[in-house]
Amino acid sequence: MDVLMPQLGETVAEGKITKWFKSAGEQVKPGDNLFEIETDKVSMEVPSTTAGVLAEIRVPAGDIAPVGAIVAVIADGSGAQPGRPATPATAPVTKPAAPAAIAAAAPAAQAPQHSQPIKLDPFFEVRTPDRNYGPARLSGGVTVTPLARRLAAESGIDLSRLTGSGPHGRIVAHDIATAPRPVRAPLAAKAEGPSADEVKALFAPDAYEEVPLDGMRRTIAARLTQAIQTIPHFYLTADVEIDRLIKLREEANLGAPKDKDGGTAFKLSLNDFIIRALALALQRVPAANAAWAGDRILRFKHSDIGVAVALDGGLITPVIRGAENKSISAISAEMKDLSARARDKKLKPSDYQGGSSAISNLGMYGVREFSAIINPPHATILAVGAARRQAVEKSDGGVAFSSFLAVTLSCDHRVLDGAVGAELLAAFKAFVEMPVTMLV
């Protein structure tokens, strides 16, 4: 009886034999485990469904075989399978059969081989894949799992350019998920939407006026289109209580030193505290203080926080460098300077290039909650909504009102997973809700 590689899912086209529990020449009976297989999704033991002698092992441990392939032969008690040679010359055998089994199989080996259909094992139905996604072994000898081959084919990724992270350098699904996506000109053009003529044809000629795109709007359109198409976003939202933060801000502004004209040396905003809190949170969760760099991840030593500033006809994101090492008053003064120069279009490239994360605050416009698009090469961006009053239950069972912010963290799944993003958001929340910790 032929032992076939079983099907372990509709999308699984092959399996890797990791271990043989029986050797050639050993007796087997129904229920005995023959071998262990591993796919991209599962690892399981395959039992025998018949009794006899394991006359031949065709696929040794460590090798990969497609679904439905003959991996072994179980002969009847005489040591041979009728109508099929027990040891064909082309079949690899990992361990020589016992002398008695070889002697018994010799007469059968001289018999002519008849062409007959393989009877499939009813316990392991073989499903033919809808299409072939390429060979399991590349020309360089690297193997690729079935799921990885399918994902690569669907995404247009060249497998020969990848380095596998699986056992023995095998390319697995995770390698496809983290691989840079190729830029296809036809798809990119399609993603930009219909042409101007196509859009204008939908409206009466006197229903609109045309506003030409300037360089800033073109750059914003190109970068954010690329970002949403190539960065796998996921979003985490939390409510952050800010009663203590509001009180600390008021006290700090009241205690600000006065100059000779009676003006205050600084006036802190909630956004200044938010910048500081995110900078400290990135230091507490260094895995999130990173950026995607094609074939690697860059982890930063300092928290360089970009802050979106609205301009006429667009926006720009100047960067507060090393914000974790600056006082809140220093962050406030630097942010005011950067914002003023941004509106006057006097920023230098060093003022807005780079950074490890960013903040977009629309709370001053009354927006309660929103999700921001990540600004490459950042791996995160924090969207901050408006403060609101909300009833909360007190420890004694009573009800009180507190102020809350809704914040949403957009994350690049290539750089950080959900748990790391949640850690970063929790660290940010802890700093904001206990703002005195930002002053030490």
mmCIF file of C-alpha atoms in Angstrom, residues 70-435:
data_model
loop_
_atom_site.group_PDB
_atom_site.id
_atom_site.type_symbol
_atom_site.label_atom_id
_atom_site.label_comp_id
_atom_site.label_asym_id
_atom_site.label_seq_id
_atom_site.Cartn_x
_atom_site.Cartn_y
_atom_site.Cartn_z
ATOM 1 C CA ILE A 70 4.026 8.671 -2.207
ATOM 2 C CA VAL A 71 6.234 9.054 0.859
ATOM 3 C CA ALA A 72 6.454 5.370 1.841
ATOM 4 C CA VAL A 73 5.294 1.864 0.900
ATOM 5 C CA ILE A 74 3.738 -0.632 3.286
ATOM 6 C CA ALA A 75 3.941 -4.204 2.028
ATOM 7 C CA ASP A 76 1.785 -7.092 3.132
ATOM 8 C CA GLY A 77 3.092 -9.718 5.529
ATOM 9 C CA SER A 78 5.304 -11.227 2.832
ATOM 10 C CA GLY A 79 7.196 -7.945 2.557
ATOM 11 C CA ALA A 80 6.015 -6.911 -0.926
ATOM 12 C CA GLN A 81 3.149 -4.872 -2.328
ATOM 13 C CA PRO A 82 1.426 -6.688 -5.205
ATOM 14 C CA GLY A 83 1.893 -5.130 -8.593
ATOM 15 C CA ARG A 84 4.525 -2.559 -7.476
ATOM 16 C CA PRO A 85 8.250 -2.942 -6.839
ATOM 17 C CA ALA A 86 9.138 -2.462 -3.189
ATOM 18 C CA THR A 87 12.414 -0.700 -3.982
ATOM 19 C CA PRO A 88 12.513 0.980 -7.390
ATOM 20 C CA ALA A 89 15.904 2.216 -8.501
ATOM 21 C CA THR A 90 14.877 5.871 -8.509
ATOM 22 C CA ALA A 91 13.368 5.951 -5.029
ATOM 23 C CA PRO A 92 15.540 7.268 -2.215
ATOM 24 C CA VAL A 93 15.662 5.009 0.814
ATOM 25 C CA THR A 94 16.933 6.519 4.045
ATOM 26 C CA LYS A 95 17.650 3.238 5.791
ATOM 27 C CA PRO A 96 18.265 -0.219 4.255
ATOM 28 C CA ALA A 97 15.525 -2.722 4.772
ATOM 29 C CA ALA A 98 16.108 -5.820 6.861
ATOM 30 C CA PRO A 99 17.647 -8.747 4.910
ATOM 31 C CA ALA A 100 14.508 -10.833 5.244
ATOM 32 C CA ALA A 101 12.352 -8.054 3.860
ATOM 33 C CA ILE A 102 14.747 -7.521 0.941
ATOM 34 C CA ALA A 103 14.793 -11.221 0.117
ATOM 35 C CA ALA A 104 11.022 -11.361 0.242
ATOM 36 C CA ALA A 105 10.693 -8.291 -1.930
ATOM 37 C CA ALA A 106 13.177 -9.496 -4.589
ATOM 38 C CA PRO A 107 10.727 -11.661 -6.601
ATOM 39 C CA ALA A 108 8.229 -8.825 -6.689
ATOM 40 C CA ALA A 109 10.893 -6.398 -7.843
ATOM 41 C CA GLN A 110 11.399 -8.481 -10.988
ATOM 42 C CA ALA A 111 7.734 -8.356 -11.874
ATOM 43 C CA PRO A 112 6.683 -5.870 -14.559
ATOM 44 C CA GLN A 113 5.230 -2.604 -13.211
ATOM 45 C CA HIS A 114 1.652 -2.056 -14.262
ATOM 46 C CA SER A 115 0.264 1.404 -14.865
ATOM 47 C CA GLN A 116 -2.768 1.747 -12.625
ATOM 48 C CA PRO A 117 -4.417 4.664 -10.811
ATOM 49 C CA ILE A 118 -3.360 5.287 -7.221
ATOM 50 C CA LYS A 119 -6.092 4.524 -4.752
ATOM 51 C CA LEU A 120 -6.388 7.533 -2.452
ATOM 52 C CA ASP A 121 -6.553 7.157 1.288
ATOM 53 C CA PRO A 122 -10.161 7.974 2.288
ATOM 54 C CA PHE A 123 -8.943 9.339 5.619
ATOM 55 C CA PHE A 124 -6.815 12.017 3.887
ATOM 56 C CA GLU A 125 -8.633 13.427 0.898
ATOM 57 C CA VAL A 126 -6.322 15.088 -1.624
ATOM 58 C CA ARG A 127 -7.533 18.421 -2.976
ATOM 59 C CA THR A 128 -5.957 19.780 -6.126
ATOM 60 C CA PRO A 129 -4.951 23.437 -5.646
ATOM 61 C CA ASP A 130 -6.807 25.945 -7.823
ATOM 62 C CA ARG A 131 -3.519 27.094 -9.342
ATOM 63 C CA ASN A 132 0.205 26.500 -9.105
ATOM 64 C CA TYR A 133 2.085 29.239 -7.259
ATOM 65 C CA GLY A 134 5.544 28.071 -8.267
ATOM 66 C CA PRO A 135 8.049 25.469 -7.120
ATOM 67 C CA ALA A 136 8.642 24.697 -3.457
ATOM 68 C CA ARG A 137 12.407 24.884 -3.964
ATOM 69 C CA LEU A 138 13.987 27.888 -5.671
ATOM 70 C CA SER A 139 16.951 27.645 -8.038
ATOM 71 C CA GLY A 140 19.312 28.613 -5.201
ATOM 72 C CA GLY A 141 18.104 25.701 -3.059
ATOM 73 C CA VAL A 142 15.926 27.776 -0.708
ATOM 74 C CA THR A 143 12.547 26.223 0.102
ATOM 75 C CA VAL A 144 9.278 28.157 0.338
ATOM 76 C CA THR A 145 6.129 27.171 2.216
ATOM 77 C CA PRO A 146 2.862 26.843 0.249
ATOM 78 C CA LEU A 147 1.245 29.809 2.008
ATOM 79 C CA ALA A 148 4.314 31.973 1.394
ATOM 80 C CA ARG A 149 4.296 31.076 -2.326
ATOM 81 C CA ARG A 150 0.637 32.021 -2.647
ATOM 82 C CA LEU A 151 1.044 35.337 -0.769
ATOM 83 C CA ALA A 152 4.127 36.213 -2.814
ATOM 84 C CA ALA A 153 2.331 35.501 -6.088
ATOM 85 C CA GLU A 154 -0.680 37.593 -5.051
ATOM 86 C CA SER A 155 1.543 40.510 -3.949
ATOM 87 C CA GLY A 156 3.968 40.332 -6.890
ATOM 88 C CA ILE A 157 6.974 39.749 -4.608
ATOM 89 C CA ASP A 158 10.151 38.214 -6.034
ATOM 90 C CA LEU A 159 11.000 35.291 -3.743
ATOM 91 C CA SER A 160 14.605 35.189 -4.939
ATOM 92 C CA ARG A 161 15.216 38.547 -3.244
ATOM 93 C CA LEU A 162 14.054 37.384 0.200
ATOM 94 C CA THR A 163 15.951 35.798 3.069
ATOM 95 C CA GLY A 164 13.910 33.161 4.872
ATOM 96 C CA SER A 165 13.415 33.263 8.637
ATOM 97 C CA GLY A 166 12.130 29.692 8.931
ATOM 98 C CA PRO A 167 14.081 26.517 9.701
ATOM 99 C CA HIS A 168 17.143 26.109 7.422
ATOM 100 C CA GLY A 169 16.436 29.489 5.831
ATOM 101 C CA ARG A 170 12.975 28.504 4.632
ATOM 102 C CA ILE A 171 10.786 31.372 3.413
ATOM 103 C CA VAL A 172 7.548 31.488 5.426
ATOM 104 C CA ALA A 173 4.428 33.669 5.396
ATOM 105 C CA HIS A 174 5.947 36.143 7.880
ATOM 106 C CA ASP A 175 8.740 36.907 5.423
ATOM 107 C CA ILE A 176 6.158 37.820 2.777
ATOM 108 C CA ALA A 177 4.183 40.005 5.205
ATOM 109 C CA THR A 178 7.300 41.999 6.098
ATOM 110 C CA ALA A 179 8.735 42.240 2.587
ATOM 111 C CA PRO A 180 8.594 45.600 0.782
ATOM 112 C CA ARG A 181 5.811 45.751 -1.773
ATOM 113 C CA PRO A 182 6.812 46.462 -5.376
ATOM 114 C CA VAL A 183 5.563 49.682 -6.877
ATOM 115 C CA ARG A 184 3.552 48.983 -10.002
ATOM 116 C CA ALA A 185 3.101 52.024 -12.210
ATOM 117 C CA PRO A 186 -0.299 50.979 -13.641
ATOM 118 C CA LEU A 187 -1.705 50.317 -10.164
ATOM 119 C CA ALA A 188 -0.262 53.539 -8.791
ATOM 120 C CA ALA A 189 -1.815 55.518 -11.615
ATOM 121 C CA LYS A 190 -5.158 53.805 -11.052
ATOM 122 C CA ALA A 191 -5.015 54.552 -7.318
ATOM 123 C CA GLU A 192 -4.759 58.262 -8.049
ATOM 124 C CA GLY A 193 -8.309 58.130 -9.342
ATOM 125 C CA PRO A 194 -9.897 59.341 -12.558
ATOM 126 C CA SER A 195 -8.313 62.027 -14.687
ATOM 127 C CA ALA A 196 -9.267 65.688 -14.510
ATOM 128 C CA ASP A 197 -11.269 65.416 -17.736
ATOM 129 C CA GLU A 198 -13.213 62.430 -16.396
ATOM 130 C CA VAL A 199 -14.121 64.283 -13.212
ATOM 131 C CA LYS A 200 -14.989 67.549 -14.947
ATOM 132 C CA ALA A 201 -17.316 65.707 -17.299
ATOM 133 C CA LEU A 202 -19.588 64.929 -14.335
ATOM 134 C CA PHE A 203 -20.321 68.594 -13.567
ATOM 135 C CA ALA A 204 -21.598 71.627 -15.369
ATOM 136 C CA PRO A 205 -18.785 73.943 -16.561
ATOM 137 C CA ASP A 206 -19.981 76.822 -14.348
ATOM 138 C CA ALA A 207 -20.291 74.676 -11.188
ATOM 139 C CA TYR A 208 -16.650 74.877 -10.112
ATOM 140 C CA GLU A 209 -13.380 76.736 -10.375
ATOM 141 C CA GLU A 210 -10.064 75.000 -10.951
ATOM 142 C CA VAL A 211 -7.298 75.355 -8.365
ATOM 143 C CA PRO A 212 -3.889 74.235 -9.671
ATOM 144 C CA LEU A 213 -1.818 72.016 -7.378
ATOM 145 C CA ASP A 214 1.224 73.618 -5.821
ATOM 146 C CA GLY A 215 4.370 71.712 -4.878
ATOM 147 C CA MET A 216 3.285 71.134 -1.262
ATOM 148 C CA ARG A 217 -0.097 69.646 -2.157
ATOM 149 C CA ARG A 218 1.495 67.422 -4.803
ATOM 150 C CA THR A 219 4.025 66.157 -2.252
ATOM 151 C CA ILE A 220 1.329 65.508 0.351
ATOM 152 C CA ALA A 221 -0.782 63.636 -2.206
ATOM 153 C CA ALA A 222 2.127 61.496 -3.391
ATOM 154 C CA ARG A 223 3.529 60.661 0.055
ATOM 155 C CA LEU A 224 0.232 59.862 1.750
ATOM 156 C CA THR A 225 -1.020 57.842 -1.227
ATOM 157 C CA GLN A 226 2.182 55.838 -1.037
ATOM 158 C CA ALA A 227 1.817 55.523 2.734
ATOM 159 C CA ILE A 228 -1.720 54.171 2.715
ATOM 160 C CA GLN A 229 -0.911 51.765 -0.150
ATOM 161 C CA THR A 230 2.366 50.377 1.158
ATOM 162 C CA ILE A 231 2.147 50.607 4.961
ATOM 163 C CA PRO A 232 -0.039 47.949 6.643
ATOM 164 C CA HIS A 233 -1.834 50.181 9.165
ATOM 165 C CA PHE A 234 -3.602 49.085 12.315
ATOM 166 C CA TYR A 235 -5.194 51.366 14.887
ATOM 167 C CA LEU A 236 -5.402 51.423 18.693
ATOM 168 C CA THR A 237 -7.704 53.842 20.543
ATOM 169 C CA ALA A 238 -7.800 54.754 24.239
ATOM 170 C CA ASP A 239 -9.506 57.302 26.475
ATOM 171 C CA VAL A 240 -7.017 59.236 28.609
ATOM 172 C CA GLU A 241 -8.105 61.119 31.743
ATOM 173 C CA ILE A 242 -6.539 64.592 31.806
ATOM 174 C CA ASP A 243 -7.870 66.233 35.012
ATOM 175 C CA ARG A 244 -4.444 66.176 36.658
ATOM 176 C CA LEU A 245 -2.765 67.338 33.466
ATOM 177 C CA ILE A 246 -5.122 70.317 33.168
ATOM 178 C CA LYS A 247 -4.499 71.277 36.795
ATOM 179 C CA LEU A 248 -0.707 70.959 36.432
ATOM 180 C CA ARG A 249 -0.756 73.057 33.257
ATOM 181 C CA GLU A 250 -2.789 75.801 34.947
ATOM 182 C CA GLU A 251 -0.451 75.875 37.945
ATOM 183 C CA ALA A 252 2.633 75.942 35.711
ATOM 184 C CA ASN A 253 1.287 78.836 33.653
ATOM 185 C CA LEU A 254 0.285 80.767 36.787
ATOM 186 C CA GLY A 255 3.766 80.265 38.236
ATOM 187 C CA ALA A 256 5.605 81.222 35.046
ATOM 188 C CA PRO A 257 8.180 83.976 35.673
ATOM 189 C CA LYS A 258 7.411 87.462 34.375
ATOM 190 C CA ASP A 259 9.631 89.618 32.230
ATOM 191 C CA LYS A 260 10.197 93.342 32.758
ATOM 192 C CA ASP A 261 7.157 94.169 30.632
ATOM 193 C CA GLY A 262 4.905 91.938 32.719
ATOM 194 C CA GLY A 263 4.659 89.165 30.147
ATOM 195 C CA THR A 264 5.091 85.512 31.089
ATOM 196 C CA ALA A 265 8.214 83.620 30.120
ATOM 197 C CA PHE A 266 6.093 80.763 28.708
ATOM 198 C CA LYS A 267 2.539 79.601 28.258
ATOM 199 C CA LEU A 268 2.256 75.828 28.072
ATOM 200 C CA SER A 269 -0.376 74.073 25.972
ATOM 201 C CA LEU A 270 -1.797 70.585 26.363
ATOM 202 C CA ASN A 271 0.001 69.699 23.148
ATOM 203 C CA ASP A 272 3.370 70.471 24.776
ATOM 204 C CA PHE A 273 2.653 67.879 27.462
ATOM 205 C CA ILE A 274 1.454 65.381 24.850
ATOM 206 C CA ILE A 275 4.739 65.751 22.928
ATOM 207 C CA ARG A 276 6.724 65.110 26.096
ATOM 208 C CA ALA A 277 4.525 62.126 27.078
ATOM 209 C CA LEU A 278 4.932 60.434 23.685
ATOM 210 C CA ALA A 279 8.694 61.025 23.743
ATOM 211 C CA LEU A 280 9.011 59.381 27.167
ATOM 212 C CA ALA A 281 6.682 56.538 26.164
ATOM 213 C CA LEU A 282 8.898 55.739 23.155
ATOM 214 C CA GLN A 283 11.890 55.508 25.496
ATOM 215 C CA ARG A 284 9.943 53.150 27.750
ATOM 216 C CA VAL A 285 8.952 50.950 24.761
ATOM 217 C CA PRO A 286 12.068 51.052 22.541
ATOM 218 C CA ALA A 287 10.691 48.439 20.118
ATOM 219 C CA ALA A 288 8.165 51.066 18.988
ATOM 220 C CA ASN A 289 10.792 53.806 18.590
ATOM 221 C CA ALA A 290 11.695 52.494 15.159
ATOM 222 C CA ALA A 291 11.248 52.838 11.414
ATOM 223 C CA TRP A 292 10.947 50.465 8.467
ATOM 224 C CA ALA A 293 13.997 50.590 6.178
ATOM 225 C CA GLY A 294 13.252 48.158 3.357
ATOM 226 C CA ASP A 295 15.205 45.076 4.425
ATOM 227 C CA ARG A 296 15.694 46.024 8.079
ATOM 228 C CA ILE A 297 14.277 47.964 11.017
ATOM 229 C CA LEU A 298 16.001 51.046 12.435
ATOM 230 C CA ARG A 299 15.688 51.537 16.195
ATOM 231 C CA PHE A 300 16.377 55.048 17.411
ATOM 232 C CA LYS A 301 18.236 56.195 20.492
ATOM 233 C CA HIS A 302 16.274 59.417 20.901
ATOM 234 C CA SER A 303 12.607 60.346 20.578
ATOM 235 C CA ASP A 304 12.354 62.819 17.698
ATOM 236 C CA ILE A 305 8.692 63.820 17.603
ATOM 237 C CA GLY A 306 7.110 65.387 14.522
ATOM 238 C CA VAL A 307 4.082 67.619 15.070
ATOM 239 C CA ALA A 308 1.653 68.307 12.229
ATOM 240 C CA VAL A 309 1.213 72.046 11.592
ATOM 241 C CA ALA A 310 -1.645 73.219 9.390
ATOM 242 C CA LEU A 311 -0.715 75.701 6.655
ATOM 243 C CA ASP A 312 -2.654 77.436 3.923
ATOM 244 C CA GLY A 313 -3.179 74.733 1.344
ATOM 245 C CA GLY A 314 -1.464 71.910 3.241
ATOM 246 C CA LEU A 315 0.467 70.862 6.303
ATOM 247 C CA ILE A 316 4.014 70.126 7.371
ATOM 248 C CA THR A 317 5.510 68.153 10.244
ATOM 249 C CA PRO A 318 8.456 69.883 11.935
ATOM 250 C CA VAL A 319 10.406 67.693 14.356
ATOM 251 C CA ILE A 320 11.292 68.243 18.010
ATOM 252 C CA ARG A 321 14.665 66.481 18.317
ATOM 253 C CA GLY A 322 15.479 64.539 21.484
ATOM 254 C CA ALA A 323 12.175 65.518 23.102
ATOM 255 C CA GLU A 324 12.724 63.043 25.941
ATOM 256 C CA ASN A 325 15.623 65.171 27.202
ATOM 257 C CA LYS A 326 13.862 68.552 26.997
ATOM 258 C CA SER A 327 11.694 70.273 29.570
ATOM 259 C CA ILE A 328 8.085 71.005 28.722
ATOM 260 C CA SER A 329 8.820 74.746 28.634
ATOM 261 C CA ALA A 330 11.696 74.135 26.188
ATOM 262 C CA ILE A 331 9.425 71.970 24.012
ATOM 263 C CA SER A 332 6.798 74.727 24.098
ATOM 264 C CA ALA A 333 9.247 77.434 23.020
ATOM 265 C CA GLU A 334 10.716 75.290 20.239
ATOM 266 C CA MET A 335 7.269 74.306 18.964
ATOM 267 C CA LYS A 336 6.188 77.941 18.788
ATOM 268 C CA ASP A 337 9.319 78.823 16.815
ATOM 269 C CA LEU A 338 8.917 75.897 14.401
ATOM 270 C CA SER A 339 5.213 76.657 13.866
ATOM 271 C CA ALA A 340 5.908 80.321 13.094
ATOM 272 C CA ARG A 341 8.687 79.497 10.650
ATOM 273 C CA ALA A 342 6.518 76.787 9.061
ATOM 274 C CA ARG A 343 3.728 79.287 8.367
ATOM 275 C CA ASP A 344 6.269 81.715 6.945
ATOM 276 C CA LYS A 345 7.727 78.835 4.862
ATOM 277 C CA LYS A 346 11.166 79.379 6.385
ATOM 278 C CA LEU A 347 11.819 75.870 7.678
ATOM 279 C CA LYS A 348 15.053 74.162 6.671
ATOM 280 C CA PRO A 349 15.026 70.484 5.576
ATOM 281 C CA SER A 350 16.714 69.550 8.873
ATOM 282 C CA ASP A 351 13.667 70.986 10.681
ATOM 283 C CA TYR A 352 11.169 68.543 9.202
ATOM 284 C CA GLN A 353 13.091 65.531 7.877
ATOM 285 C CA GLY A 354 13.374 62.257 9.808
ATOM 286 C CA GLY A 355 11.816 61.725 13.201
ATOM 287 C CA SER A 356 10.681 58.552 14.899
ATOM 288 C CA SER A 357 6.979 59.310 15.435
ATOM 289 C CA ALA A 358 4.467 62.110 14.973
ATOM 290 C CA ILE A 359 1.432 63.770 16.544
ATOM 291 C CA SER A 360 -1.625 65.115 14.761
ATOM 292 C CA ASN A 361 -3.921 67.113 17.059
ATOM 293 C CA LEU A 362 -7.342 68.170 15.781
ATOM 294 C CA GLY A 363 -8.834 68.720 19.221
ATOM 295 C CA MET A 364 -8.860 72.496 18.752
ATOM 296 C CA TYR A 365 -11.299 71.980 15.869
ATOM 297 C CA GLY A 366 -13.730 70.027 18.022
ATOM 298 C CA VAL A 367 -12.901 66.659 16.443
ATOM 299 C CA ARG A 368 -13.563 64.015 19.052
ATOM 300 C CA GLU A 369 -11.690 61.086 17.497
ATOM 301 C CA PHE A 370 -9.930 60.241 14.225
ATOM 302 C CA SER A 371 -7.247 58.005 12.702
ATOM 303 C CA ALA A 372 -4.182 59.526 11.069
ATOM 304 C CA ILE A 373 -2.140 58.189 8.148
ATOM 305 C CA ILE A 374 1.444 57.322 9.076
ATOM 306 C CA ASN A 375 4.014 59.753 7.693
ATOM 307 C CA PRO A 376 6.913 57.699 6.200
ATOM 308 C CA PRO A 377 9.414 56.685 7.417
ATOM 309 C CA HIS A 378 7.717 56.791 10.846
ATOM 310 C CA ALA A 379 6.188 53.613 12.242
ATOM 311 C CA THR A 380 3.562 55.360 14.395
ATOM 312 C CA ILE A 381 1.472 58.513 14.549
ATOM 313 C CA LEU A 382 -0.746 59.632 17.439
ATOM 314 C CA ALA A 383 -4.078 61.256 16.567
ATOM 315 C CA VAL A 384 -5.406 63.457 19.388
ATOM 316 C CA GLY A 385 -9.040 64.518 19.653
ATOM 317 C CA ALA A 386 -10.869 67.164 21.692
ATOM 318 C CA ALA A 387 -11.210 67.065 25.467
ATOM 319 C CA ARG A 388 -14.661 66.148 26.758
ATOM 320 C CA ARG A 389 -16.397 65.819 30.116
ATOM 321 C CA GLN A 390 -17.663 62.381 30.999
ATOM 322 C CA ALA A 391 -19.413 60.837 33.994
ATOM 323 C CA VAL A 392 -17.383 58.173 35.801
ATOM 324 C CA GLU A 393 -18.073 55.966 38.785
ATOM 325 C CA LYS A 394 -16.065 56.719 41.947
ATOM 326 C CA SER A 395 -14.624 54.120 44.295
ATOM 327 C CA ASP A 396 -17.440 54.738 46.816
ATOM 328 C CA GLY A 397 -20.110 54.082 44.182
ATOM 329 C CA GLY A 398 -20.869 57.720 43.529
ATOM 330 C CA VAL A 399 -20.650 59.528 40.201
ATOM 331 C CA ALA A 400 -18.267 62.326 39.257
ATOM 332 C CA PHE A 401 -17.302 64.111 36.058
ATOM 333 C CA SER A 402 -13.802 63.940 34.582
ATOM 334 C CA SER A 403 -12.109 65.260 31.451
ATOM 335 C CA PHE A 404 -10.956 62.778 28.817
ATOM 336 C CA LEU A 405 -9.077 62.781 25.531
ATOM 337 C CA ALA A 406 -9.619 60.140 22.850
ATOM 338 C CA VAL A 407 -6.271 59.252 21.276
ATOM 339 C CA THR A 408 -5.715 56.831 18.395
ATOM 340 C CA LEU A 409 -2.310 55.333 17.640
ATOM 341 C CA SER A 410 -1.754 54.315 14.008
ATOM 342 C CA CYS A 411 0.917 51.598 13.747
ATOM 343 C CA ASP A 412 3.004 50.113 10.940
ATOM 344 C CA HIS A 413 2.483 46.347 11.284
ATOM 345 C CA ARG A 414 5.826 45.681 9.595
ATOM 346 C CA VAL A 415 7.625 47.292 12.530
ATOM 347 C CA LEU A 416 5.460 46.582 15.569
ATOM 348 C CA ASP A 417 2.680 44.183 16.422
ATOM 349 C CA GLY A 418 -0.487 44.821 18.380
ATOM 350 C CA ALA A 419 1.017 44.044 21.777
ATOM 351 C CA VAL A 420 3.921 46.475 21.277
ATOM 352 C CA GLY A 421 1.549 49.185 20.056
ATOM 353 C CA ALA A 422 -0.657 48.594 23.103
ATOM 354 C CA GLU A 423 2.391 48.901 25.385
ATOM 355 C CA LEU A 424 3.296 52.225 23.796
ATOM 356 C CA LEU A 425 -0.248 53.553 24.154
ATOM 357 C CA ALA A 426 -0.411 52.363 27.775
ATOM 358 C CA ALA A 427 2.905 54.087 28.556
ATOM 359 C CA PHE A 428 1.652 57.324 26.983
ATOM 360 C CA LYS A 429 -1.580 57.085 28.971
ATOM 361 C CA ALA A 430 0.353 56.540 32.223
ATOM 362 C CA PHE A 431 2.485 59.663 31.692
ATOM 363 C CA VAL A 432 -0.527 61.844 30.844
ATOM 364 C CA GLU A 433 -2.668 60.606 33.728
ATOM 365 C CA MET A 434 0.225 61.068 36.176
ATOM 366 C CA PRO A 435 1.818 64.186 34.655
#
